[in-house]
GROMACS .gro file of C-alpha atoms in nm:
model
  415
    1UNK     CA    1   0.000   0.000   0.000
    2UNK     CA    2   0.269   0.223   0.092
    3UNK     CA    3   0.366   0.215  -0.326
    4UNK     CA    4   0.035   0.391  -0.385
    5UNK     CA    5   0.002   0.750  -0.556
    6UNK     CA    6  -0.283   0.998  -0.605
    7UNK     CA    7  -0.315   0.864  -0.954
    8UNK     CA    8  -0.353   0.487  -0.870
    9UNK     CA    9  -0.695   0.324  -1.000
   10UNK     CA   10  -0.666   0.096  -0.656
   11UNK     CA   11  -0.707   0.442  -0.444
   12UNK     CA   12  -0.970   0.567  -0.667
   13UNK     CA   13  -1.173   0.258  -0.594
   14UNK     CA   14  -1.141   0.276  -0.251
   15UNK     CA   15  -1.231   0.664  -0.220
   16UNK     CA   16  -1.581   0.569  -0.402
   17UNK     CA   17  -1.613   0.245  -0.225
   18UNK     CA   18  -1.578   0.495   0.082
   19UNK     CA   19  -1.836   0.779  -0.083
   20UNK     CA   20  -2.115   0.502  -0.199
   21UNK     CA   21  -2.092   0.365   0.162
   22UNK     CA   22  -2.145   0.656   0.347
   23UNK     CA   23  -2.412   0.829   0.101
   24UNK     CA   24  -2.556   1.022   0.422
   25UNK     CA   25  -2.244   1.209   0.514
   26UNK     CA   26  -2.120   1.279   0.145
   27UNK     CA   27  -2.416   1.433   0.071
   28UNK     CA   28  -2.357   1.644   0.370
   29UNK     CA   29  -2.053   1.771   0.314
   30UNK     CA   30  -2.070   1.845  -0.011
   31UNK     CA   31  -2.390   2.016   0.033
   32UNK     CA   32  -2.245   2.266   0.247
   33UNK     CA   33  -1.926   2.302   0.041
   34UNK     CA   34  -2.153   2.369  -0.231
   35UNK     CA   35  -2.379   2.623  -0.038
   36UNK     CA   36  -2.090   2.791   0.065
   37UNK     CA   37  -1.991   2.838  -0.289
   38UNK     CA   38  -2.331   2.889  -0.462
   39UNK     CA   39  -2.405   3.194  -0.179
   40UNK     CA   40  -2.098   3.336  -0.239
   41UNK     CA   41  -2.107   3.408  -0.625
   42UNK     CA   42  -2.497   3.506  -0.586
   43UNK     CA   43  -2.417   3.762  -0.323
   44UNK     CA   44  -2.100   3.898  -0.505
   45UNK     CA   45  -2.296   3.909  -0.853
   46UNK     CA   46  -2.628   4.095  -0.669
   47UNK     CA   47  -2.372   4.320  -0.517
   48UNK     CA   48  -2.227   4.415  -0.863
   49UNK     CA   49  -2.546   4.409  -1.041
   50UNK     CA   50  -2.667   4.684  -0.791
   51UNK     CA   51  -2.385   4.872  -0.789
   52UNK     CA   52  -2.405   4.796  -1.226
   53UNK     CA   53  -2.765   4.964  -1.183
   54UNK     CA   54  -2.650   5.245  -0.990
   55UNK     CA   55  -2.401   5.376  -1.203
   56UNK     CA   56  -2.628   5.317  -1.492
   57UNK     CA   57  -2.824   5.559  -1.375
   58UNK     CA   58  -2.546   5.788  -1.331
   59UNK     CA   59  -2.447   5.729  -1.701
   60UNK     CA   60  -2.667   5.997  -1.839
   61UNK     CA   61  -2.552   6.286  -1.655
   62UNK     CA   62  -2.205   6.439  -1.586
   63UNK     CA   63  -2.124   6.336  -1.163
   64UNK     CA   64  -1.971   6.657  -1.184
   65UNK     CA   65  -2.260   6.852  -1.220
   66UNK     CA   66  -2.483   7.061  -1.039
   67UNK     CA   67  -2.844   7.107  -1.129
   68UNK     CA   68  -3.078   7.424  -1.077
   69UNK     CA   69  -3.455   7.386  -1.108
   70UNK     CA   70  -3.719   7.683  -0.966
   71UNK     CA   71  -3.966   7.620  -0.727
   72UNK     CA   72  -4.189   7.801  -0.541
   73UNK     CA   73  -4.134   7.944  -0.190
   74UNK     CA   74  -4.278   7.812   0.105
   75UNK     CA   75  -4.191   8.122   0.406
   76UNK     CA   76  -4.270   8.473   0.356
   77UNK     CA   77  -3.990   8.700   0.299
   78UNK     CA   78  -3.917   9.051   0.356
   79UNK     CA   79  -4.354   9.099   0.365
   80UNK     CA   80  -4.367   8.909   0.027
   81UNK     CA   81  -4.660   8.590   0.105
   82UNK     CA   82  -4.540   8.207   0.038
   83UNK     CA   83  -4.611   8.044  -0.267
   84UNK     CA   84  -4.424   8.249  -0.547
   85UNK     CA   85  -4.279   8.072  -0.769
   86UNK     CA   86  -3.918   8.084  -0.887
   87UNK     CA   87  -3.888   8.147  -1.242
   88UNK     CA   88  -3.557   8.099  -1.438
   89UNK     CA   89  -3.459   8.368  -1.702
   90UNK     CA   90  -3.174   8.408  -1.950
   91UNK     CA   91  -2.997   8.638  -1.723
   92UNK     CA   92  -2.990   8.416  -1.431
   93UNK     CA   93  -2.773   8.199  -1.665
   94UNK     CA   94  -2.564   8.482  -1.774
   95UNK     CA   95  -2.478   8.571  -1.446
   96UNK     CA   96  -2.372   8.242  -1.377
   97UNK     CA   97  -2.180   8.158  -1.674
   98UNK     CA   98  -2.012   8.485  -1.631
   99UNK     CA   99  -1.977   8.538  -1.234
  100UNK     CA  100  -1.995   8.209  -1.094
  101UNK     CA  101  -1.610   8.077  -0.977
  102UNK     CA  102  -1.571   7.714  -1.025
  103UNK     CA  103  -1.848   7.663  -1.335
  104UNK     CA  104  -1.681   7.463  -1.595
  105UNK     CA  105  -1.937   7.402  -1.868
  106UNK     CA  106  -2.268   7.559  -1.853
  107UNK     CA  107  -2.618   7.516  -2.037
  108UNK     CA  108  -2.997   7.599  -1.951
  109UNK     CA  109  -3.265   7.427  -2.088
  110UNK     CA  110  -3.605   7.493  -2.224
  111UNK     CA  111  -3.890   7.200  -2.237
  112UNK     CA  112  -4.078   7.237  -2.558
  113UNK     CA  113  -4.305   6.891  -2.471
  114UNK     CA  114  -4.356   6.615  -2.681
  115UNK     CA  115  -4.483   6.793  -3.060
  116UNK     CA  116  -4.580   6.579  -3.309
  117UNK     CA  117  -4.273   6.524  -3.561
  118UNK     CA  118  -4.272   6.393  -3.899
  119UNK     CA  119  -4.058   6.324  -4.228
  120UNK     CA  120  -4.317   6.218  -4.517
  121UNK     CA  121  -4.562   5.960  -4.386
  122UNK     CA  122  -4.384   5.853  -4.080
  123UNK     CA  123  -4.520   6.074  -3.786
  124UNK     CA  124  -4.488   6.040  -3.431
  125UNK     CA  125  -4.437   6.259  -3.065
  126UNK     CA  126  -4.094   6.300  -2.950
  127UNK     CA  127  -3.976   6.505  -2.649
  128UNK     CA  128  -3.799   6.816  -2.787
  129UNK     CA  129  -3.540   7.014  -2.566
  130UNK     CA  130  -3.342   7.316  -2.644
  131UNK     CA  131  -3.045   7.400  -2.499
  132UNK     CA  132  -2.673   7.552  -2.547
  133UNK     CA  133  -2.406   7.369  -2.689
  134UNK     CA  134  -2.271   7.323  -2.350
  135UNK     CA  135  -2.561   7.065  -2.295
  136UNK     CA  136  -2.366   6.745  -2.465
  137UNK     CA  137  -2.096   6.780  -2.147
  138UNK     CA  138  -2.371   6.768  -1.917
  139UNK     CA  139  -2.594   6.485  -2.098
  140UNK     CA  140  -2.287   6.308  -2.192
  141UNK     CA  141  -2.442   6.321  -2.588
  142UNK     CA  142  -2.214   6.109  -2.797
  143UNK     CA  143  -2.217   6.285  -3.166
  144UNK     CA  144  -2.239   6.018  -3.427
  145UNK     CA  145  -2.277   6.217  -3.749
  146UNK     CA  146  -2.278   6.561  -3.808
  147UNK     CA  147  -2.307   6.839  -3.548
  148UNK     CA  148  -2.468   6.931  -3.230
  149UNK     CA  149  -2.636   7.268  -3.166
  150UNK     CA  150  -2.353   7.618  -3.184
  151UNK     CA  151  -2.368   7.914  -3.114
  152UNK     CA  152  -2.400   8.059  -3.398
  153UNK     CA  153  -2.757   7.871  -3.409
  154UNK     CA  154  -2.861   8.059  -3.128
  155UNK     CA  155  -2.766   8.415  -3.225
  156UNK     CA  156  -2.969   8.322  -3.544
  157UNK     CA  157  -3.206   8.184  -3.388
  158UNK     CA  158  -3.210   7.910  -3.649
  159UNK     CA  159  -3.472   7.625  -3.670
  160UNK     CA  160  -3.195   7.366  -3.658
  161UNK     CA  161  -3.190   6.996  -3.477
  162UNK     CA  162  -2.953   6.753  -3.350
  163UNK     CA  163  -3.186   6.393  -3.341
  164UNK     CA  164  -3.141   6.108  -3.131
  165UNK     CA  165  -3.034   5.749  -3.322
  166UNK     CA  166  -3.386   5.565  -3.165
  167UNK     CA  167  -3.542   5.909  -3.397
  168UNK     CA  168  -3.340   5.891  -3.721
  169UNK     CA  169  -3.430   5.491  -3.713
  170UNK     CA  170  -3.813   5.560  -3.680
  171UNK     CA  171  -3.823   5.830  -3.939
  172UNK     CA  172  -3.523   5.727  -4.181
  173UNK     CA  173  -3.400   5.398  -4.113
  174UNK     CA  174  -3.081   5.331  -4.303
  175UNK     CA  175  -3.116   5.617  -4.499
  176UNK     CA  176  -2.832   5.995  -4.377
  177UNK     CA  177  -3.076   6.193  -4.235
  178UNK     CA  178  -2.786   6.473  -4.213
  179UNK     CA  179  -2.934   6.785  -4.420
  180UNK     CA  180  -3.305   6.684  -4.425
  181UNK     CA  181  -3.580   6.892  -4.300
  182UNK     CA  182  -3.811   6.768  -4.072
  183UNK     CA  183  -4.129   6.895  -3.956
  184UNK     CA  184  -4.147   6.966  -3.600
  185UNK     CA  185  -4.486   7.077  -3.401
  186UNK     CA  186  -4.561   7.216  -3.815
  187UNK     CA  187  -4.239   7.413  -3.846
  188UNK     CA  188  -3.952   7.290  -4.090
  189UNK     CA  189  -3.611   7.211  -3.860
  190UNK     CA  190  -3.329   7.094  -4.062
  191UNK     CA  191  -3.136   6.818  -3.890
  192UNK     CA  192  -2.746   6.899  -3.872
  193UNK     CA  193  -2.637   6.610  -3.673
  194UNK     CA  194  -2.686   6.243  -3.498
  195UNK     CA  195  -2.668   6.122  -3.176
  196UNK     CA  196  -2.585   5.857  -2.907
  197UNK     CA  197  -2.663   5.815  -2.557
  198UNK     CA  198  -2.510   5.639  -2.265
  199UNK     CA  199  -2.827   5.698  -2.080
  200UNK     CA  200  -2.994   5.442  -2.325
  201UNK     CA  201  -3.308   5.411  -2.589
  202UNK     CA  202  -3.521   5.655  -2.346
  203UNK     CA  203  -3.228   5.955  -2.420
  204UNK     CA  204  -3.194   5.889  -2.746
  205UNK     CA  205  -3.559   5.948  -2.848
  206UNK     CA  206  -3.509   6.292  -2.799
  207UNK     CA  207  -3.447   6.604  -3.027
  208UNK     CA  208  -3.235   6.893  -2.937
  209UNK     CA  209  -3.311   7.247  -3.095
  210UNK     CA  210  -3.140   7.583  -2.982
  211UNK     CA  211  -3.286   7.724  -2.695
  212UNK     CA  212  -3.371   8.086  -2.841
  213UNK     CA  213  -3.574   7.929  -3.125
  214UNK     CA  214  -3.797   7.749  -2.872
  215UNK     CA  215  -3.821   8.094  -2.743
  216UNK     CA  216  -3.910   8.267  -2.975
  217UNK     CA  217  -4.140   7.989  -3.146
  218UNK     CA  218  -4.317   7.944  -2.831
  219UNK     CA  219  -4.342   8.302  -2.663
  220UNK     CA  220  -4.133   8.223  -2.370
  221UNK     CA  221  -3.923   8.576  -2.448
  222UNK     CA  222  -3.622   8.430  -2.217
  223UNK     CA  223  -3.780   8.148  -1.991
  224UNK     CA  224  -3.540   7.850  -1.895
  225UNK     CA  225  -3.692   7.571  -1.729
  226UNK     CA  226  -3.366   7.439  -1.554
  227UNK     CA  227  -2.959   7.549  -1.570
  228UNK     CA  228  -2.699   7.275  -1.506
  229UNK     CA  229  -2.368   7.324  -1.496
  230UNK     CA  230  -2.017   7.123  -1.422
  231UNK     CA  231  -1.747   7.224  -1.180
  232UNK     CA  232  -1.369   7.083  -1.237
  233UNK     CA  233  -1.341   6.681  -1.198
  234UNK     CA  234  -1.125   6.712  -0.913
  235UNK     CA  235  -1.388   6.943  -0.704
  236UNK     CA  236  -1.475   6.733  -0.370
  237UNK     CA  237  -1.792   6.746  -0.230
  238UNK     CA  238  -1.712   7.016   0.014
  239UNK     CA  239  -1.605   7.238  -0.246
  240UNK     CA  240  -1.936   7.140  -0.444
  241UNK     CA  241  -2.161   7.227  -0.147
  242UNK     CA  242  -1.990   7.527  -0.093
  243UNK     CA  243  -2.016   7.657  -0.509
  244UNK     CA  244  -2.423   7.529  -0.396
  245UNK     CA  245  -2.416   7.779  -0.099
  246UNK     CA  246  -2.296   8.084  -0.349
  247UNK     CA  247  -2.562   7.988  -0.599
  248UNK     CA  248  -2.849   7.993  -0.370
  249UNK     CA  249  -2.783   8.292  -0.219
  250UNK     CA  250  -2.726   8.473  -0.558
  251UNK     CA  251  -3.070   8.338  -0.657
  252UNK     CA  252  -3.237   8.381  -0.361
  253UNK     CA  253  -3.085   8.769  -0.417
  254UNK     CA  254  -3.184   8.849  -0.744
  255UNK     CA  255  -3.550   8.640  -0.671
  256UNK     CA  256  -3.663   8.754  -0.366
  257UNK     CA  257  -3.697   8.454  -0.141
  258UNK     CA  258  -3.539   8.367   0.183
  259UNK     CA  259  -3.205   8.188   0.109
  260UNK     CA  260  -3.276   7.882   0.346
  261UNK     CA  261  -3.612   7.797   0.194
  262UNK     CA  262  -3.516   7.509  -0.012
  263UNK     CA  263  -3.867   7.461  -0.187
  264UNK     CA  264  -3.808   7.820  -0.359
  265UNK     CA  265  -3.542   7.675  -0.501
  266UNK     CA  266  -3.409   7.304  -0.591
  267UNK     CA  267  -3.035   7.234  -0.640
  268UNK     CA  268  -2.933   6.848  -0.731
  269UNK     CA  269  -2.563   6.814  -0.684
  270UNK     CA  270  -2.459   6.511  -0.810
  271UNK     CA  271  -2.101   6.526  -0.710
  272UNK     CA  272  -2.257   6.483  -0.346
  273UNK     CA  273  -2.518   6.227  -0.476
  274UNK     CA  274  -2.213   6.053  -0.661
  275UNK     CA  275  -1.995   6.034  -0.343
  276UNK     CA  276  -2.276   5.914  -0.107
  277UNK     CA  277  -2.398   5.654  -0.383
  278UNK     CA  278  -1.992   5.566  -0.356
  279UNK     CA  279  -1.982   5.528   0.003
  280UNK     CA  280  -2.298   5.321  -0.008
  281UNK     CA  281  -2.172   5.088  -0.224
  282UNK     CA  282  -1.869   5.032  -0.055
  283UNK     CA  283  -2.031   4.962   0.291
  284UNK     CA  284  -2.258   4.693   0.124
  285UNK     CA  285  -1.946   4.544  -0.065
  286UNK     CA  286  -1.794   4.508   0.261
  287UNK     CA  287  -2.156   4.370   0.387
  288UNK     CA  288  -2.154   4.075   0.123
  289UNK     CA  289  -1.825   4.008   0.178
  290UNK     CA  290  -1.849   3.964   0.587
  291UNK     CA  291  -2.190   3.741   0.479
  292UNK     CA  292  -1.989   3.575   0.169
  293UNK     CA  293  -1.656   3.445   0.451
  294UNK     CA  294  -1.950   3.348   0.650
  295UNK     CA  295  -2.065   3.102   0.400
  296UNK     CA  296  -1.755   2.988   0.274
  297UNK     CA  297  -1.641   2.903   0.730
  298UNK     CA  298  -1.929   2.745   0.718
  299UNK     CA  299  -1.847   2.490   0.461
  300UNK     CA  300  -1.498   2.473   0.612
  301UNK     CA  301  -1.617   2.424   0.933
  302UNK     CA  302  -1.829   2.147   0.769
  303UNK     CA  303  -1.616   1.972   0.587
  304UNK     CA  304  -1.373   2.016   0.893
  305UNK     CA  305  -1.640   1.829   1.130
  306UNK     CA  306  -1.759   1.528   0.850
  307UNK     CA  307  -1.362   1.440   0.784
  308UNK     CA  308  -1.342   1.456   1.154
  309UNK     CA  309  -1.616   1.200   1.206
  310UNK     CA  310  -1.455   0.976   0.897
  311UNK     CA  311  -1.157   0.937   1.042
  312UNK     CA  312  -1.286   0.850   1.359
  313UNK     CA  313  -1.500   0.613   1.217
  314UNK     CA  314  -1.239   0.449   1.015
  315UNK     CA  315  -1.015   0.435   1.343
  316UNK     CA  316  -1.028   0.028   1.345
  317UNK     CA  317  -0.983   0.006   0.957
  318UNK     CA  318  -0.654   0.243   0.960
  319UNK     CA  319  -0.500  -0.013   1.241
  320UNK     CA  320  -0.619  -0.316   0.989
  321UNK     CA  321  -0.417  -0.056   0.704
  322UNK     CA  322  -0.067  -0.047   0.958
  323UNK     CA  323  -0.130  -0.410   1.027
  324UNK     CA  324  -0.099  -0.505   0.679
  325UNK     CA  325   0.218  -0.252   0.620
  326UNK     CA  326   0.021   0.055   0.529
  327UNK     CA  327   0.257   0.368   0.587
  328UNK     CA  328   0.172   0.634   0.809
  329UNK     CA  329   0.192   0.863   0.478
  330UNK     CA  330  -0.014   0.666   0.254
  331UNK     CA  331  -0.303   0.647   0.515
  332UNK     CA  332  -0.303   1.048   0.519
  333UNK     CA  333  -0.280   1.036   0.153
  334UNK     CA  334  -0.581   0.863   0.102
  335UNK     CA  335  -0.826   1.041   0.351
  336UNK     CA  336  -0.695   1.386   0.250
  337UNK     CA  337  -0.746   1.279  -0.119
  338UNK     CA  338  -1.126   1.180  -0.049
  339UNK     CA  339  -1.121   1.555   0.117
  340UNK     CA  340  -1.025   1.698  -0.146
  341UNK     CA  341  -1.208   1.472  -0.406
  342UNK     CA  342  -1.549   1.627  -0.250
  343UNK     CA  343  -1.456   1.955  -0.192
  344UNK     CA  344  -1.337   1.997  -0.528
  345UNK     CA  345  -1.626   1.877  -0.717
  346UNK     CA  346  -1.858   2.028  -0.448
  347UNK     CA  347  -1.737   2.387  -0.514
  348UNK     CA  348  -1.753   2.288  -0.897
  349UNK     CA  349  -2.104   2.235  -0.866
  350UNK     CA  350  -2.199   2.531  -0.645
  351UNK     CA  351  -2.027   2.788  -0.855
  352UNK     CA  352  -2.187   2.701  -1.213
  353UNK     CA  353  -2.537   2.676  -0.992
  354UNK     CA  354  -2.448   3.050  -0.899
  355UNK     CA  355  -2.339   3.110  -1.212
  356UNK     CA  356  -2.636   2.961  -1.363
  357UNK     CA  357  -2.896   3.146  -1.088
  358UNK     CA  358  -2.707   3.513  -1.193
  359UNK     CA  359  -2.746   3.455  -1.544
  360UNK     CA  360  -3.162   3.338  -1.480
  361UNK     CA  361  -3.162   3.650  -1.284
  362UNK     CA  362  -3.037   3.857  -1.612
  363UNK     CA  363  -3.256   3.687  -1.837
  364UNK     CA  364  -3.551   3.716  -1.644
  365UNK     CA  365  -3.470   4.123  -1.565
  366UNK     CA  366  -3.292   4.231  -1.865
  367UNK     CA  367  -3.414   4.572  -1.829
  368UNK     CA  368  -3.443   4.612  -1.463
  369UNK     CA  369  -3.319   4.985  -1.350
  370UNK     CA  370  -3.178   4.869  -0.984
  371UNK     CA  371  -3.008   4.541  -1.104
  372UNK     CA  372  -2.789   4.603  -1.484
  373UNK     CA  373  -2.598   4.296  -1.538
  374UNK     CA  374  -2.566   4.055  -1.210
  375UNK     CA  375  -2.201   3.926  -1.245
  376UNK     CA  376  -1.918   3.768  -1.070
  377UNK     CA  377  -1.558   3.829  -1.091
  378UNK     CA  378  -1.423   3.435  -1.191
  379UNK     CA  379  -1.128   3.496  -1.036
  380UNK     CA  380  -1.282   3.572  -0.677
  381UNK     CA  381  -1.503   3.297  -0.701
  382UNK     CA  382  -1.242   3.084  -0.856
  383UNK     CA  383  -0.999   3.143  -0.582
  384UNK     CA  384  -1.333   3.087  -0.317
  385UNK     CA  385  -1.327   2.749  -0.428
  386UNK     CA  386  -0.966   2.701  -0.430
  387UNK     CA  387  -0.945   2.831  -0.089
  388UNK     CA  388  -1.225   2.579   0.010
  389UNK     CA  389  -1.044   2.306  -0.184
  390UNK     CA  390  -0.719   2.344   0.068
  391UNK     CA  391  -0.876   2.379   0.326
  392UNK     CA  392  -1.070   2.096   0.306
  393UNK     CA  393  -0.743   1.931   0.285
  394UNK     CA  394  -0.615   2.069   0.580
  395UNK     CA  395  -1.006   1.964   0.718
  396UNK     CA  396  -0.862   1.585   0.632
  397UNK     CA  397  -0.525   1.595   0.694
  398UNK     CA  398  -0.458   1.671   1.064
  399UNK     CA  399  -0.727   1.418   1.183
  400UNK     CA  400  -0.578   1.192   0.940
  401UNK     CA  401  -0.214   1.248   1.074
  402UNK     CA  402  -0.345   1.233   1.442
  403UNK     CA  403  -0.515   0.849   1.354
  404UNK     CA  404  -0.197   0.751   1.161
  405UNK     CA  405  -0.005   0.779   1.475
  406UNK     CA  406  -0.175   0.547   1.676
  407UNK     CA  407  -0.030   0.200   1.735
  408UNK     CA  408  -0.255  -0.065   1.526
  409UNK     CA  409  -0.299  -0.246   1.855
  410UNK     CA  410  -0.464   0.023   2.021
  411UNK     CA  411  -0.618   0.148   1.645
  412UNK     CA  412  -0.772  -0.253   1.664
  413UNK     CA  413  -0.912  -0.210   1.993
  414UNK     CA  414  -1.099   0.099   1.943
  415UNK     CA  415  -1.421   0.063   1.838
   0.00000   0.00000   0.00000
């Protein structure tokens, strides 16, 4: 016996003579390797496909930005009643493209609605938005052909658009669209450019015009329904809040309205929103992994207790085994093999059933907002099972060691 090797069929036959005689505690133990496994890789791919849905959502918009909206005011200030509402103008934007320290790019933005808009017999409502040229750094617009809106299009006040891929495909298919006119709420807008967006089909059913033709068009004189802007990449979220401060007092200045009443006016800073969705996420990654090492000691501690119980079980049969001429090493070899053995093909099976419950998951949500994409990282997982794998060496091994030690008299006599 003591000639025999990992490889030898002999061995092999005795580990599954073993296995198919103690069905009970097999099972056991590779159940909970398994478990331990199969929990991991679904709680590392939820993690990621939450995390994979929150920064989807971030996708559209710069996280540099800063967002302005009007409201209406909710205290009386300085004798003027409650309830007035806030209302955006060109020069508001002005001031704080010209004034404002730590603005970066800058656009405002005008909501036409959803007009009808056709091309020949294909005719159907699209949300419209004009803007500045600014507005592609804050809508992270991709440019596939052609141009988006310039300047020059707003001191001319041209009828001009910039179209969204899902709205060239409705209305020209395969066909350039670049240079065609379009009929938009029944004026003519000739389309200078194409676009993509990271924010997904809903963004890129959109058109964008310039902002003082929707003016002008729609007898809004200078009205601006929201102005975003971005601050430098590098700006922390201190330095954010405080550029926030400056803007709501200059507002709350040139408006009227008491500068702590936050209904009068609404200010989304997603470089704050960014950082807390950031610190979130890491707190929860930590989470899954504190659950995930709880699952995979668990299986340890399992396989640790069943290779335990073997060995003690196979106390008389190891003394037969160092009667006969067994080594010492050859009798460790074999029970840490049979560890191994089931550990091994254990984790095997519990990672493709995670694998296989993430990807059911993906299919059965493939357009779920809070969970984009539920995945696993191989290599953790990989290395889960590996880890599980030694261990459950170790699990067979120093009971193992401790049993081949014992004088095959006293090995005989214990029953």
């Amino acid at each position: 016996m003591g000639g025999l090797t990992m490889f030898s069929l002999d061995r092999w036959q005795e580990i599954f003579s073993t296995l198919r005689a103690h069905k009970l505690r097999t099972a056991l133990t590779s159940l909970s390797v398994a478990w331990g496994i199969f929990m991991l890789v679904l709680l590392l791919g939820a993690g990621r496909g939450l995390s994979n849905g929150v920064q989807d959502d971030f996708k559209d918009d710069a996280v540099n930005s800063l967002w302005i909206f009007g409201g209406r005011s909710s205290v009386a200030f300085k004798g003027l009643a409650p309830g007035r509402e806030t209302r955006m103008r060109n020069a508001d934007y002005e001031r704080l493209r010209t004034n404002q320290a730590g603005v970066e790019h800058i656009t405002s933005r005008f909501r036409v609605g959803d007009p009808m808009v056709s091309f020949r017999d294909k005719t159907s409502a699209f949300d419209i938005r004009a803007t500045h040229p600014d507005h592609v750094y804050l809508e992270m617009t991709q440019m596939l052909d052609g141009r988006f809106i310039n300047q020059r299009d707003l001191d001319e006040k041209r009828k001009v658009t910039a179209i969204g891929v899902g709205v060239r495909d409705f209305l020209f298919g395969e066909t350039n669209p670049l240079g065609e006119y379009i009929a938009i709420g029944g004026m003519n807008y000739r389309i200078v450019g194409v676009f993509s967006d990271e924010g997904g089909e809903g963004e890129e059913q959109k058109l964008y015009i310039p902002i003082t033709t929707a003016q002008a068009t729609h007898g809004a004189s200078d009205r601006a329904h929201r102005i975003m802007f971005t601050v430098d990449e590098a700006t922390t979220v201190e330095e954010s809040e405080a550029i926030e401060e400056e803007v709501r007092q200059a507002f709350a200045a040139r408006h009227e309205f008491d500068p702590t009443d936050r209904q009068a006016l609404r200010i989304r800073n997603n470089v704050e929103a960014f950082s807390r969705i950031q610190q979130v996420f890491s707190v929860l990654e930590i989470f899954v992994w504190f659950i995930s090492a709880g699952t995979i000691i668990a299986g340890i501690v399992g396989v640790s207790n069943i290779m335990l119980i073997s060995v003690k079980e196979r106390t008389k049969e190891i003394g037969v085994r160092k009667a006969l001429g067994a080594t010492p090493g050859s009798i460790v070899a074999m029970v840490v093999q049979e560890a191994v053995f089931i550990t091994a093909i254990a984790g095997y099976l519990g990672l493709v059933a995670g694998v296989l419950a993430l990807e059911g998951v993906a299919s059965a949500m493939p357009d779920n907002q809070w969970l984009a994409n539920p995945s696993v990282d191989f290599r953790v997982a990989i290395n889960a099972t590996v880890l599980l794998i030694v261990c459950g060496a170790l699990a067979g091994f120093f009971p193992a060691r401790r049993a081949a030690r014992v004088s095959p008299i006293v090995a005989l006599r214990d029953e």
